[in-house]
């Protein structure tokens, strides 16, 4: 690879934490560009994985929360959804748009990403890359260094900010060239390709559909989706029961302003009700499902219900049966 120290232009990089985004940042830096890697966080893509990949590879990452814009886009993506609830073309388009809006703030000239032509069936076909570019409103400022030799020239190329000869011509699903480049650039630690976005997960997508069909598709309810077992009790209320200590702690952190449940005299999970507007019979159902998850406790026991103001009420709960649990649990194939 040539090293060019004369280049002065700078770019914002869409950074996911995956290998391709690591490659593109390191590759462009090596060519002499100043790169601002940005991670766009949403409730379905927590920043942790990207932060770890950045830290492991000495990358200074900017994290920008785009939850509200992403939730709005999810209501009706122009190019629809993939196999699950992943609107990849619109999602990339949105990220590029926000990156474009950040150019002035960061004093950068153009935008780069690690997209590889033909790598993903939905979002990285050549026509899909064009759709993404068009949706973003910054079509002429996008450069995809790993595939740019195979793509239409954009302003950074025609203006000579980027030398096309420096760009690569990687395409398709194979990973060999990326792995070679990673070696060349000294990238040692990178996460596996799978496991980034929860919108590609079937169970998570079902939980989202439930929120959408009950008009509860908002940031708080989406945050809660990442933890615990979820039970749809009626049109207004859901019960969420932690599965382990880490989930109990996460649910507790997210429970401000919500009703929570805890066994009065036994060790067990933490639970949250996502609505304060709960009918007596629905609360009874919630308590009995909650008590089902205390396998070592007697069939009946005391549950403390904490109100958002911190006051508590004591209830008697009775373990419900498996059939009722399965009837209300989300993610079970019915
Ligand atoms: S997989 Fe998720 S984060 Fe990636 S483009 Fe698709 S919707 Fe967006």
CSV table of C-alpha atoms and ligand atoms in Angstrom, one decimal:
chain,number,residue,atom,x,y,z
A,1,UNK,CA,0.0,0.0,0.0
A,2,UNK,CA,1.2,3.5,-0.9
A,3,UNK,CA,1.5,5.9,2.0
A,4,UNK,CA,0.6,9.5,1.0
A,5,UNK,CA,1.5,12.2,3.5
A,6,UNK,CA,0.3,15.1,1.3
A,7,UNK,CA,-3.4,14.4,1.7
A,8,UNK,CA,-5.1,16.9,3.9
A,9,UNK,CA,-8.8,16.1,3.6
A,10,UNK,CA,-10.7,14.6,6.4
A,11,UNK,CA,-13.7,12.2,6.6
A,12,UNK,CA,-16.4,10.9,9.0
A,13,UNK,CA,-16.4,7.1,9.0
A,14,UNK,CA,-19.5,5.1,9.8
A,15,UNK,CA,-18.1,2.7,12.4
A,16,UNK,CA,-20.0,-0.4,13.4
A,17,UNK,CA,-17.1,-2.2,15.2
A,18,UNK,CA,-17.1,-4.9,12.6
A,19,UNK,CA,-14.0,-5.8,10.5
A,20,UNK,CA,-14.9,-3.8,7.5
A,21,UNK,CA,-15.4,-0.6,9.4
A,22,UNK,CA,-12.1,-1.2,11.3
A,23,UNK,CA,-10.3,-1.7,7.9
A,24,UNK,CA,-11.7,1.4,6.4
A,25,UNK,CA,-10.7,3.6,9.3
A,26,UNK,CA,-7.1,2.2,9.5
A,27,UNK,CA,-6.7,2.1,5.7
A,28,UNK,CA,-7.7,5.7,5.2
A,29,UNK,CA,-5.6,6.8,8.2
A,30,UNK,CA,-2.6,5.1,6.7
A,31,UNK,CA,-3.2,7.0,3.5
A,32,UNK,CA,-2.9,10.2,5.4
A,33,UNK,CA,-6.5,11.3,6.0
A,34,UNK,CA,-7.9,12.5,9.3
A,35,UNK,CA,-10.8,10.2,10.1
A,36,UNK,CA,-13.5,10.8,12.6
A,37,UNK,CA,-15.1,7.4,13.3
A,38,UNK,CA,-18.7,7.7,14.5
A,39,UNK,CA,-20.9,5.0,16.0
A,40,UNK,CA,-24.6,5.6,15.8
A,41,UNK,CA,-26.3,4.1,18.8
A,42,UNK,CA,-29.9,3.0,19.0
A,43,UNK,CA,-31.8,0.7,21.4
A,44,UNK,CA,-31.2,-2.2,19.0
A,45,UNK,CA,-27.5,-1.5,18.6
A,46,UNK,CA,-25.9,-0.7,21.9
A,47,UNK,CA,-22.5,0.9,21.6
A,48,UNK,CA,-20.6,-1.7,23.7
A,49,UNK,CA,-19.4,-3.9,20.9
A,50,UNK,CA,-18.1,-1.0,18.9
A,51,UNK,CA,-16.5,0.7,21.9
A,52,UNK,CA,-14.6,-2.5,22.7
A,53,UNK,CA,-13.4,-2.9,19.0
A,54,UNK,CA,-12.3,0.7,19.0
A,55,UNK,CA,-10.5,0.5,22.2
A,56,UNK,CA,-8.7,-2.8,21.1
A,57,UNK,CA,-7.5,-1.0,18.0
A,58,UNK,CA,-6.6,2.4,19.3
A,59,UNK,CA,-9.5,4.2,17.7
A,60,UNK,CA,-11.0,7.3,19.2
A,61,UNK,CA,-14.7,6.7,18.8
A,62,UNK,CA,-17.5,9.3,18.7
A,63,UNK,CA,-20.8,7.9,19.8
A,64,UNK,CA,-24.0,9.6,18.7
A,65,UNK,CA,-27.4,8.5,19.9
A,66,UNK,CA,-29.9,8.4,17.0
A,67,UNK,CA,-32.7,6.5,18.8
A,68,UNK,CA,-35.4,9.0,18.1
A,69,UNK,CA,-34.6,9.4,14.4
A,70,UNK,CA,-34.3,5.6,14.0
A,71,UNK,CA,-37.6,4.9,15.8
A,72,UNK,CA,-39.3,7.4,13.5
A,73,UNK,CA,-37.8,5.8,10.4
A,74,UNK,CA,-38.9,2.3,11.6
A,75,UNK,CA,-42.5,3.3,11.4
A,76,UNK,CA,-42.4,3.3,7.6
A,77,UNK,CA,-39.0,2.6,5.9
A,78,UNK,CA,-39.0,3.5,2.2
A,79,UNK,CA,-37.3,0.3,1.2
A,80,UNK,CA,-39.1,-2.0,3.7
A,81,UNK,CA,-37.6,-4.7,5.9
A,82,UNK,CA,-35.2,-7.5,5.4
A,83,UNK,CA,-35.7,-11.1,6.7
A,84,UNK,CA,-36.7,-9.8,10.1
A,85,UNK,CA,-37.4,-6.2,11.2
A,86,UNK,CA,-34.2,-4.9,9.8
A,87,UNK,CA,-34.7,-1.9,7.4
A,88,UNK,CA,-31.1,-2.0,6.3
A,89,UNK,CA,-31.3,0.3,3.3
A,90,UNK,CA,-33.2,3.0,5.2
A,91,UNK,CA,-31.0,2.5,8.2
A,92,UNK,CA,-27.8,3.1,6.3
A,93,UNK,CA,-29.4,6.0,4.5
A,94,UNK,CA,-30.3,7.6,7.8
A,95,UNK,CA,-26.8,7.1,9.2
A,96,UNK,CA,-25.2,8.7,6.2
A,97,UNK,CA,-27.7,11.6,6.4
A,98,UNK,CA,-26.8,12.2,10.1
A,99,UNK,CA,-23.1,11.8,9.3
A,100,UNK,CA,-23.6,14.4,6.5
A,101,UNK,CA,-25.2,16.8,9.0
A,102,UNK,CA,-22.2,16.3,11.3
A,103,UNK,CA,-19.6,17.3,8.6
A,104,UNK,CA,-19.7,21.0,9.4
A,105,UNK,CA,-19.6,20.3,13.2
A,106,UNK,CA,-16.5,18.2,12.9
A,107,UNK,CA,-14.9,20.2,10.0
A,108,UNK,CA,-14.8,17.1,7.8
A,109,UNK,CA,-15.1,17.0,4.0
A,110,UNK,CA,-16.7,13.7,3.1
A,111,UNK,CA,-18.1,10.4,4.5
A,112,UNK,CA,-16.7,6.9,4.3
A,113,UNK,CA,-18.0,3.5,5.2
A,114,UNK,CA,-16.8,-0.1,5.1
A,115,UNK,CA,-19.6,-1.2,2.8
A,116,UNK,CA,-18.5,-3.9,0.4
A,117,UNK,CA,-20.3,-4.3,-2.9
A,118,UNK,CA,-22.3,-7.5,-3.0
A,119,UNK,CA,-21.5,-8.6,0.5
A,120,UNK,CA,-25.0,-8.5,2.0
A,121,UNK,CA,-28.1,-9.5,0.1
A,122,UNK,CA,-30.2,-6.5,1.0
A,123,UNK,CA,-28.2,-3.5,1.7
A,124,UNK,CA,-24.9,-3.9,-0.3
A,125,UNK,CA,-26.0,-4.8,-3.8
A,126,UNK,CA,-24.8,-2.1,-6.2
A,127,UNK,CA,-28.3,-0.8,-6.7
A,128,UNK,CA,-28.9,-0.9,-2.9
A,129,UNK,CA,-25.7,1.2,-2.4
A,130,UNK,CA,-27.1,3.7,-4.8
A,131,UNK,CA,-30.5,3.7,-2.9
A,132,UNK,CA,-28.7,4.3,0.4
A,133,UNK,CA,-26.7,7.2,-1.1
A,134,UNK,CA,-29.8,8.8,-2.6
A,135,UNK,CA,-31.8,8.4,0.6
A,136,UNK,CA,-29.0,10.1,2.6
A,137,UNK,CA,-29.1,13.4,0.7
A,138,UNK,CA,-25.3,13.3,0.6
A,139,UNK,CA,-24.8,11.0,-2.4
A,140,UNK,CA,-22.0,13.0,-3.9
A,141,UNK,CA,-20.0,13.0,-0.7
A,142,UNK,CA,-19.9,9.2,0.0
A,143,UNK,CA,-16.8,7.1,-0.6
A,144,UNK,CA,-16.7,3.4,0.0
A,145,UNK,CA,-12.9,2.8,0.0
A,146,UNK,CA,-13.1,-1.0,0.0
A,147,UNK,CA,-15.2,-1.1,-3.2
A,148,UNK,CA,-14.9,2.4,-4.6
A,149,UNK,CA,-12.9,1.3,-7.7
A,150,UNK,CA,-16.1,-0.5,-8.8
A,151,UNK,CA,-18.4,2.3,-8.0
A,152,UNK,CA,-19.4,5.6,-9.6
A,153,UNK,CA,-17.0,8.5,-8.9
A,154,UNK,CA,-18.2,11.0,-6.3
A,155,UNK,CA,-17.0,14.5,-5.5
A,156,UNK,CA,-14.0,13.5,-3.4
A,157,UNK,CA,-12.7,11.5,-6.4
A,158,UNK,CA,-13.6,14.0,-9.1
A,159,UNK,CA,-12.1,16.9,-7.1
A,160,UNK,CA,-9.0,14.9,-6.4
A,161,UNK,CA,-9.4,14.8,-2.6
A,162,UNK,CA,-9.2,11.1,-2.9
A,163,UNK,CA,-7.0,9.3,-5.5
A,164,UNK,CA,-9.0,6.6,-7.1
A,165,UNK,CA,-5.9,4.5,-7.5
A,166,UNK,CA,-5.7,4.3,-3.7
A,167,UNK,CA,-9.2,2.8,-3.5
A,168,UNK,CA,-9.9,-0.9,-3.5
A,169,UNK,CA,-12.1,-3.2,-5.6
A,170,UNK,CA,-13.3,-5.7,-3.1
A,171,UNK,CA,-16.7,-7.3,-3.8
A,172,UNK,CA,-18.8,-10.3,-2.8
A,173,UNK,CA,-19.2,-12.3,0.3
A,174,UNK,CA,-15.7,-13.8,0.7
A,175,UNK,CA,-13.5,-12.4,3.5
A,176,UNK,CA,-10.0,-13.4,2.3
A,177,UNK,CA,-9.0,-10.0,1.0
A,178,UNK,CA,-10.3,-8.3,4.2
A,179,UNK,CA,-8.4,-10.7,6.4
A,180,UNK,CA,-5.2,-10.1,4.4
A,181,UNK,CA,-5.7,-6.3,4.7
A,182,UNK,CA,-6.4,-6.7,8.4
A,183,UNK,CA,-3.0,-8.4,8.8
A,184,UNK,CA,-1.3,-5.7,6.7
A,185,UNK,CA,-2.8,-3.0,8.8
A,186,UNK,CA,-2.0,-4.7,12.1
A,187,UNK,CA,-5.7,-5.2,13.1
A,188,UNK,CA,-5.7,-8.1,15.5
A,189,UNK,CA,-9.0,-8.0,17.4
A,190,UNK,CA,-12.3,-7.7,15.7
A,191,UNK,CA,-15.7,-9.1,16.5
A,192,UNK,CA,-17.3,-11.9,14.5
A,193,UNK,CA,-19.6,-10.7,11.7
A,194,UNK,CA,-22.7,-11.9,13.4
A,195,UNK,CA,-24.4,-10.6,16.5
A,196,UNK,CA,-24.5,-6.8,16.0
A,197,UNK,CA,-28.0,-5.6,15.4
A,198,UNK,CA,-30.9,-7.0,17.3
A,199,UNK,CA,-33.3,-6.1,14.4
A,200,UNK,CA,-31.9,-9.1,12.6
A,201,UNK,CA,-33.0,-11.4,15.4
A,202,UNK,CA,-36.3,-13.2,15.0
A,203,UNK,CA,-37.3,-13.1,18.6
A,204,UNK,CA,-36.4,-9.5,19.1
A,205,UNK,CA,-38.3,-8.6,15.9
A,206,UNK,CA,-41.4,-10.4,17.3
A,207,UNK,CA,-41.2,-8.3,20.5
A,208,UNK,CA,-41.0,-5.1,18.4
A,209,UNK,CA,-44.1,-6.1,16.4
A,210,UNK,CA,-45.9,-6.6,19.7
A,211,UNK,CA,-44.9,-3.0,20.8
A,212,UNK,CA,-45.9,-1.6,17.4
A,213,UNK,CA,-49.3,-3.3,17.5
A,214,UNK,CA,-50.0,-1.9,21.0
A,215,UNK,CA,-48.8,1.6,20.2
A,216,UNK,CA,-45.9,1.3,22.6
A,217,UNK,CA,-43.1,1.6,20.2
A,218,UNK,CA,-41.0,4.2,22.0
A,219,UNK,CA,-37.5,4.5,23.4
A,220,UNK,CA,-38.2,3.3,26.9
A,221,UNK,CA,-40.1,0.2,25.8
A,222,UNK,CA,-37.4,-0.6,23.2
A,223,UNK,CA,-34.7,-0.3,25.9
A,224,UNK,CA,-36.6,-2.8,28.1
A,225,UNK,CA,-36.8,-5.3,25.2
A,226,UNK,CA,-33.2,-6.2,25.5
A,227,UNK,CA,-33.6,-7.7,28.9
A,228,UNK,CA,-35.6,-10.4,30.6
A,229,UNK,CA,-38.7,-12.5,29.7
A,230,UNK,CA,-41.6,-10.5,28.3
A,231,UNK,CA,-45.2,-11.2,28.9
A,232,UNK,CA,-48.1,-9.4,27.2
A,233,UNK,CA,-50.8,-9.1,29.9
A,234,UNK,CA,-53.4,-6.9,28.1
A,235,UNK,CA,-53.5,-4.0,25.6
A,236,UNK,CA,-51.8,-1.7,28.0
A,237,UNK,CA,-49.5,-3.7,30.2
A,238,UNK,CA,-46.5,-6.0,29.9
A,239,UNK,CA,-44.6,-7.8,32.6
A,240,UNK,CA,-40.8,-8.2,32.2
A,241,UNK,CA,-39.0,-10.6,34.5
A,242,UNK,CA,-35.2,-10.7,34.8
A,243,UNK,CA,-33.4,-14.0,34.0
A,244,UNK,CA,-30.2,-13.4,35.9
A,245,UNK,CA,-28.5,-10.9,38.2
A,246,UNK,CA,-27.2,-8.8,35.3
A,247,UNK,CA,-30.6,-8.5,33.8
A,248,UNK,CA,-32.2,-7.7,37.1
A,249,UNK,CA,-29.7,-4.9,37.5
A,250,UNK,CA,-30.3,-3.6,34.0
A,251,UNK,CA,-34.1,-3.7,34.4
A,252,UNK,CA,-33.8,-1.9,37.8
A,253,UNK,CA,-31.7,0.8,36.1
A,254,UNK,CA,-34.4,1.3,33.4
A,255,UNK,CA,-37.4,1.2,35.9
A,256,UNK,CA,-37.5,4.8,36.9
A,257,UNK,CA,-41.2,5.9,36.9
A,258,UNK,CA,-42.4,2.3,36.5
A,259,UNK,CA,-44.0,-0.2,38.9
A,260,UNK,CA,-41.6,-2.9,40.0
A,261,UNK,CA,-41.9,-6.3,41.8
A,262,UNK,CA,-39.7,-8.1,44.2
A,263,UNK,CA,-40.4,-11.1,46.5
A,264,UNK,CA,-40.7,-10.0,50.1
A,265,UNK,CA,-39.1,-13.0,51.7
A,266,UNK,CA,-37.3,-15.0,49.0
A,267,UNK,CA,-34.4,-14.6,46.7
A,268,UNK,CA,-35.6,-14.2,43.1
A,269,UNK,CA,-35.9,-12.1,40.0
A,270,UNK,CA,-36.7,-8.4,39.6
A,271,UNK,CA,-39.7,-7.5,37.5
A,272,UNK,CA,-41.0,-4.4,35.9
A,273,UNK,CA,-44.5,-3.5,34.6
A,274,UNK,CA,-44.4,-1.2,31.7
A,275,UNK,CA,-47.7,0.6,32.5
A,276,UNK,CA,-49.1,2.2,35.6
A,277,UNK,CA,-52.6,1.8,34.3
A,278,UNK,CA,-53.3,-1.7,35.5
A,279,UNK,CA,-56.6,-3.4,36.2
A,280,UNK,CA,-56.9,-5.5,39.4
A,281,UNK,CA,-57.2,-8.8,37.4
A,282,UNK,CA,-54.2,-7.9,35.2
A,283,UNK,CA,-52.1,-7.1,38.3
A,284,UNK,CA,-53.1,-10.5,39.8
A,285,UNK,CA,-52.0,-12.2,36.5
A,286,UNK,CA,-48.7,-10.3,36.7
A,287,UNK,CA,-48.1,-11.3,40.3
A,288,UNK,CA,-48.9,-15.0,39.7
A,289,UNK,CA,-46.6,-15.2,36.6
A,290,UNK,CA,-43.9,-13.4,38.5
A,291,UNK,CA,-44.2,-15.9,41.3
A,292,UNK,CA,-43.9,-18.8,38.8
A,293,UNK,CA,-40.3,-17.7,38.5
A,294,UNK,CA,-39.5,-18.5,42.1
A,295,UNK,CA,-39.1,-22.3,41.7
A,296,UNK,CA,-37.7,-22.8,45.2
A,297,UNK,CA,-40.4,-20.8,47.0
A,298,UNK,CA,-43.7,-22.3,48.2
A,299,UNK,CA,-46.7,-22.1,45.9
A,300,UNK,CA,-47.8,-18.9,47.5
A,301,UNK,CA,-45.8,-16.0,48.8
A,302,UNK,CA,-45.6,-12.3,49.5
A,303,UNK,CA,-44.6,-9.9,46.7
A,304,UNK,CA,-43.7,-6.2,47.3
A,305,UNK,CA,-45.0,-3.9,44.6
A,306,UNK,CA,-43.0,-0.6,44.4
A,307,UNK,CA,-44.8,2.4,43.0
A,308,UNK,CA,-42.9,5.0,41.0
A,309,UNK,CA,-42.9,7.3,44.1
A,310,UNK,CA,-41.0,4.7,46.1
A,311,UNK,CA,-43.9,3.6,48.3
A,312,UNK,CA,-44.7,-0.1,48.4
A,313,UNK,CA,-47.7,-2.4,48.7
A,314,UNK,CA,-47.6,-6.0,49.8
A,315,UNK,CA,-49.6,-8.7,47.8
A,316,UNK,CA,-50.1,-12.4,48.1
A,317,UNK,CA,-49.1,-14.2,44.9
A,318,UNK,CA,-49.8,-17.7,43.8
A,319,UNK,CA,-47.7,-19.6,41.2
A,320,UNK,CA,-49.6,-19.8,37.9
A,321,UNK,CA,-49.3,-22.8,35.6
A,322,UNK,CA,-47.0,-23.3,32.6
A,323,UNK,CA,-49.9,-23.0,30.2
A,324,UNK,CA,-50.7,-19.5,31.4
A,325,UNK,CA,-47.0,-18.5,31.3
A,326,UNK,CA,-46.7,-19.7,27.7
A,327,UNK,CA,-49.9,-18.1,26.6
A,328,UNK,CA,-48.6,-14.6,27.6
A,329,UNK,CA,-44.9,-15.0,26.9
A,330,UNK,CA,-43.6,-13.2,23.8
A,331,UNK,CA,-41.3,-15.0,21.4
A,332,UNK,CA,-43.0,-18.3,21.8
A,333,UNK,CA,-44.1,-19.7,18.5
A,334,UNK,CA,-47.9,-19.9,18.7
B,1,LIG,S1,-28.4,-4.7,10.4
B,1,LIG,FE1,-29.3,-3.3,11.7
B,1,LIG,S2,-27.8,-1.7,12.0
B,1,LIG,FE2,-27.2,-2.8,10.2
B,1,LIG,S3,-28.1,-1.7,8.6
B,1,LIG,FE3,-29.5,-3.3,9.1
B,1,LIG,S4,-30.9,-2.4,10.5
B,1,LIG,FE4,-29.2,-1.0,10.4
